[in-house]
Amino acid sequence: MIRVDNITKTFPGAERHAVDRVTFNVNEGNICVFAGPSGCGKTTILRMINRLIEPDEGEIFINGENARTMNPATLRRTIGYVIQQIGLLPHRTIEQNVAIVPGLLKWPRDKTRKRVLELLEMVGLDPGEVGRKYPHQLSGGQMQRVGVARAMAADPPIMLMDEPFGAVDPIVRVRLQDEFLHLQQAFKKTICFVTHDINEAIKMGDYLVILNAGRIIQMGTPIEVLTSPADAFVRDLLGDDRGVKILDLTRSGSLMEPANALPESPGRNGCTVQAVQPVKIALEMMMKKNADQVGVCEGETIVGILTWNGIKEHINRVSGDGS
Amino acid sequence: MNFPGFILNNTGLVYEYTLNHIALVVTVLVLSLLLWTAVGLVISRYDRMAEAVIGLGNVVFCIPSISLFGLFMTVPGLGLGRRTATLVLVLYAMMPLVRSVYMGVKSVDPAVIDAGKGMGMTGLQVLFKIQVPMAWPMVFAGIRVAVVLITGIATMATFIGEKNLGRLIHQGITRGNADMIFAGAVIVSIIALLLDHIMGRIQRKIISPGLRFQAGEQ
């Protein structure tokens, strides 16, 4: 869907490359997260995809077409764009803000209006309540929602999101993340997502691109990166709770011992988790009930058992490096 | 003091001067808005010109009006009268207008411009759909300063032959007639306040309610 081929960018007067020979692909329907410290080039990469910044070298292909050969304005109208500062037009109502890209694309008025109402509802806003309001009358969380709705207005197959949930408090952020993942399950957009928050990266990403000083340090699925960080930088970025993060991404079903291999009835202490739930939840259960094992269910049926020792061994196997 | 009496005893004269005054101010205002708004928009896109143009406006603004009227009067083709008066007043309006248009456009939040570009607006669309509407509060502040300023300075045009309210003030001074001075000054003030009030009404129509809080209303 998006193919970035060996792009390099140096800003005038800068000592080093902002982006240095970066190559990656983003597959259709995936969220690809770019993570790294500030100044690592993640935002620059994002802005090169919709040509707000032109790469000095290298090519970017969108659906097989070279971005350089497309008209920048036309290209951008087919790519949703969400930024941390949101950038709502303060002199336009919420409805008018969401209708901007359809307006640029010259949609008929009724079609635009119908779409705007549908989008506001989709992002969890009441069109009757906020539609006629101006941005300054909304809360931060509401504005972020409008920002997302606006980016999705013309149903672009690709979305670029630069710290889209960065400006709200942690509680609202988690809710917006969950809601967005929920929307994504339905819409399967191809998304490039920039964040400096590694937890957000792991949560949102189907695929992670870890950057430092303009270079790609590591690429892979979150679990790949967590289980085998490329170097000390990635290990630091992931934090000291790498093992716990792995447990958050590991399904209970994958670590359990199947029920038929067990000598005794597994669910005897009554605490069970679903096989699709993360191991972290099972761990929480064990701590609450002061038990060292929990039963694992698929629906109502117990299919296995997850033990404290099993979890410990798993962590030791995937991330135990003596450190 | 009996300046209302003076006005009542000289209605024909006062009426003529007042109309002349308003005609001059409105002409200057229309020309200035067309000219200086355009200049302000142009320099907001070409930063290198901005400093020079705004500097020129400042310099003109610092020249005492009476000398500027006198100076332009000597230019062949201008001479005494409306043409010179209009030109000089348009030059005086340059500073507040050009500056406010430029500052207004420049003070637009870069994040909003970035969002506009990112959504696929062209350069001109960014200017007219984002920068200009968002600049209105500042532009109107400049326009209202210019209106009051022009109305006041227009009195000085009496020295180059304009038959306006400045003449009442000037002759009042030479004759030592306080009522005459007052009559001129009060009517000039009323015109200034009136024009300012009209601008305020237009401003409320043009500036989006989304920006009102910036314009210091509500």
mmCIF file of C-alpha atoms in Angstrom, chain A residues 56-168:
data_model
loop_
_atom_site.group_PDB
_atom_site.id
_atom_site.type_symbol
_atom_site.label_atom_id
_atom_site.label_comp_id
_atom_site.label_asym_id
_atom_site.label_seq_id
_atom_site.Cartn_x
_atom_site.Cartn_y
_atom_site.Cartn_z
ATOM 1 C CA ASP A 56 16.066 14.855 -0.827
ATOM 2 C CA GLU A 57 16.603 11.325 -2.066
ATOM 3 C CA GLY A 58 14.568 8.182 -2.430
ATOM 4 C CA GLU A 59 11.058 7.465 -3.586
ATOM 5 C CA ILE A 60 7.688 6.933 -1.974
ATOM 6 C CA PHE A 61 5.083 4.781 -3.707
ATOM 7 C CA ILE A 62 1.431 4.890 -2.792
ATOM 8 C CA ASN A 63 -0.575 2.047 -4.308
ATOM 9 C CA GLY A 64 2.326 1.539 -6.675
ATOM 10 C CA GLU A 65 2.282 5.121 -7.879
ATOM 11 C CA ASN A 66 5.250 7.390 -7.266
ATOM 12 C CA ALA A 67 4.147 10.202 -4.942
ATOM 13 C CA ARG A 68 6.498 12.633 -6.711
ATOM 14 C CA THR A 69 4.472 12.384 -9.901
ATOM 15 C CA MET A 70 1.175 13.240 -8.188
ATOM 16 C CA ASN A 71 -0.208 16.698 -7.567
ATOM 17 C CA PRO A 72 0.463 17.355 -3.844
ATOM 18 C CA ALA A 73 -2.977 18.836 -3.096
ATOM 19 C CA THR A 74 -4.788 16.013 -4.904
ATOM 20 C CA LEU A 75 -2.631 13.436 -3.152
ATOM 21 C CA ARG A 76 -3.357 14.940 0.283
ATOM 22 C CA ARG A 77 -7.106 14.878 -0.288
ATOM 23 C CA THR A 78 -6.897 11.088 -0.502
ATOM 24 C CA ILE A 79 -4.869 10.761 2.704
ATOM 25 C CA GLY A 80 -6.387 11.458 6.111
ATOM 26 C CA TYR A 81 -4.196 13.669 8.285
ATOM 27 C CA VAL A 82 -4.455 14.047 12.061
ATOM 28 C CA ILE A 83 -1.988 16.092 14.100
ATOM 29 C CA GLN A 84 -1.444 16.515 17.808
ATOM 30 C CA GLN A 85 -2.486 20.181 17.793
ATOM 31 C CA ILE A 86 -5.571 19.048 15.824
ATOM 32 C CA GLY A 87 -5.621 22.303 13.853
ATOM 33 C CA LEU A 88 -9.380 22.755 13.728
ATOM 34 C CA LEU A 89 -10.333 25.937 11.903
ATOM 35 C CA PRO A 90 -11.505 28.170 14.787
ATOM 36 C CA HIS A 91 -13.742 30.280 12.564
ATOM 37 C CA ARG A 92 -15.697 27.299 11.262
ATOM 38 C CA THR A 93 -18.273 25.229 13.111
ATOM 39 C CA ILE A 94 -17.591 21.602 13.916
ATOM 40 C CA GLU A 95 -19.779 20.483 11.006
ATOM 41 C CA GLN A 96 -17.964 22.834 8.648
ATOM 42 C CA ASN A 97 -14.606 21.562 9.897
ATOM 43 C CA VAL A 98 -15.505 17.955 9.202
ATOM 44 C CA ALA A 99 -16.837 18.960 5.775
ATOM 45 C CA ILE A 100 -13.569 20.531 4.612
ATOM 46 C CA VAL A 101 -12.150 17.695 2.515
ATOM 47 C CA PRO A 102 -15.538 16.776 0.964
ATOM 48 C CA GLY A 103 -15.786 20.497 0.132
ATOM 49 C CA LEU A 104 -12.373 20.469 -1.539
ATOM 50 C CA LEU A 105 -13.465 17.395 -3.479
ATOM 51 C CA LYS A 106 -16.667 19.221 -4.487
ATOM 52 C CA TRP A 107 -19.082 16.668 -3.119
ATOM 53 C CA PRO A 108 -22.782 17.530 -3.467
ATOM 54 C CA ARG A 109 -24.128 19.329 -0.422
ATOM 55 C CA ASP A 110 -26.537 16.629 0.810
ATOM 56 C CA LYS A 111 -23.948 13.891 0.497
ATOM 57 C CA THR A 112 -21.465 15.951 2.542
ATOM 58 C CA ARG A 113 -24.008 16.773 5.208
ATOM 59 C CA LYS A 114 -25.114 13.161 5.566
ATOM 60 C CA ARG A 115 -21.496 12.051 5.811
ATOM 61 C CA VAL A 116 -20.664 14.695 8.426
ATOM 62 C CA LEU A 117 -23.500 13.635 10.718
ATOM 63 C CA GLU A 118 -22.581 9.988 10.289
ATOM 64 C CA LEU A 119 -18.933 10.699 11.137
ATOM 65 C CA LEU A 120 -19.682 12.747 14.236
ATOM 66 C CA GLU A 121 -21.805 9.907 15.564
ATOM 67 C CA MET A 122 -19.135 7.409 14.627
ATOM 68 C CA VAL A 123 -16.522 9.159 16.770
ATOM 69 C CA GLY A 124 -18.955 9.354 19.656
ATOM 70 C CA LEU A 125 -20.179 12.937 19.391
ATOM 71 C CA ASP A 126 -23.788 14.068 19.293
ATOM 72 C CA PRO A 127 -24.168 16.005 16.006
ATOM 73 C CA GLY A 128 -27.128 17.908 17.393
ATOM 74 C CA GLU A 129 -25.133 19.032 20.393
ATOM 75 C CA VAL A 130 -21.728 19.880 18.919
ATOM 76 C CA GLY A 131 -22.396 20.283 15.184
ATOM 77 C CA ARG A 132 -23.111 24.018 15.321
ATOM 78 C CA LYS A 133 -20.545 24.793 17.989
ATOM 79 C CA TYR A 134 -17.149 26.349 17.358
ATOM 80 C CA PRO A 135 -13.929 24.556 18.267
ATOM 81 C CA HIS A 136 -13.193 26.741 21.315
ATOM 82 C CA GLN A 137 -16.452 25.578 22.889
ATOM 83 C CA LEU A 138 -15.305 21.938 22.925
ATOM 84 C CA SER A 139 -13.165 20.002 25.404
ATOM 85 C CA GLY A 140 -9.763 18.658 24.383
ATOM 86 C CA GLY A 141 -11.101 15.134 24.020
ATOM 87 C CA GLN A 142 -14.019 16.285 21.891
ATOM 88 C CA MET A 143 -11.675 18.265 19.645
ATOM 89 C CA GLN A 144 -9.463 15.193 19.133
ATOM 90 C CA ARG A 145 -12.544 13.247 18.099
ATOM 91 C CA VAL A 146 -13.482 15.958 15.623
ATOM 92 C CA GLY A 147 -9.905 15.819 14.297
ATOM 93 C CA VAL A 148 -10.245 12.094 13.637
ATOM 94 C CA ALA A 149 -13.712 12.524 12.091
ATOM 95 C CA ARG A 150 -12.397 15.284 9.837
ATOM 96 C CA ALA A 151 -9.510 13.123 8.644
ATOM 97 C CA MET A 152 -11.892 10.269 7.808
ATOM 98 C CA ALA A 153 -14.431 12.513 6.077
ATOM 99 C CA ALA A 154 -13.754 11.553 2.481
ATOM 100 C CA ASP A 155 -13.119 7.929 3.486
ATOM 101 C CA PRO A 156 -9.421 7.973 2.591
ATOM 102 C CA PRO A 157 -7.811 4.530 2.360
ATOM 103 C CA ILE A 158 -4.667 5.889 4.039
ATOM 104 C CA MET A 159 -4.373 7.910 7.235
ATOM 105 C CA LEU A 160 -1.388 9.684 8.731
ATOM 106 C CA MET A 161 -1.656 10.313 12.451
ATOM 107 C CA ASP A 162 0.964 12.369 14.270
ATOM 108 C CA GLU A 163 0.501 11.874 18.015
ATOM 109 C CA PRO A 164 -3.249 12.119 17.492
ATOM 110 C CA PHE A 165 -4.070 11.521 21.140
ATOM 111 C CA GLY A 166 -1.108 13.427 22.559
ATOM 112 C CA ALA A 167 -2.908 16.528 23.786
ATOM 113 C CA VAL A 168 -5.438 14.922 26.126
#
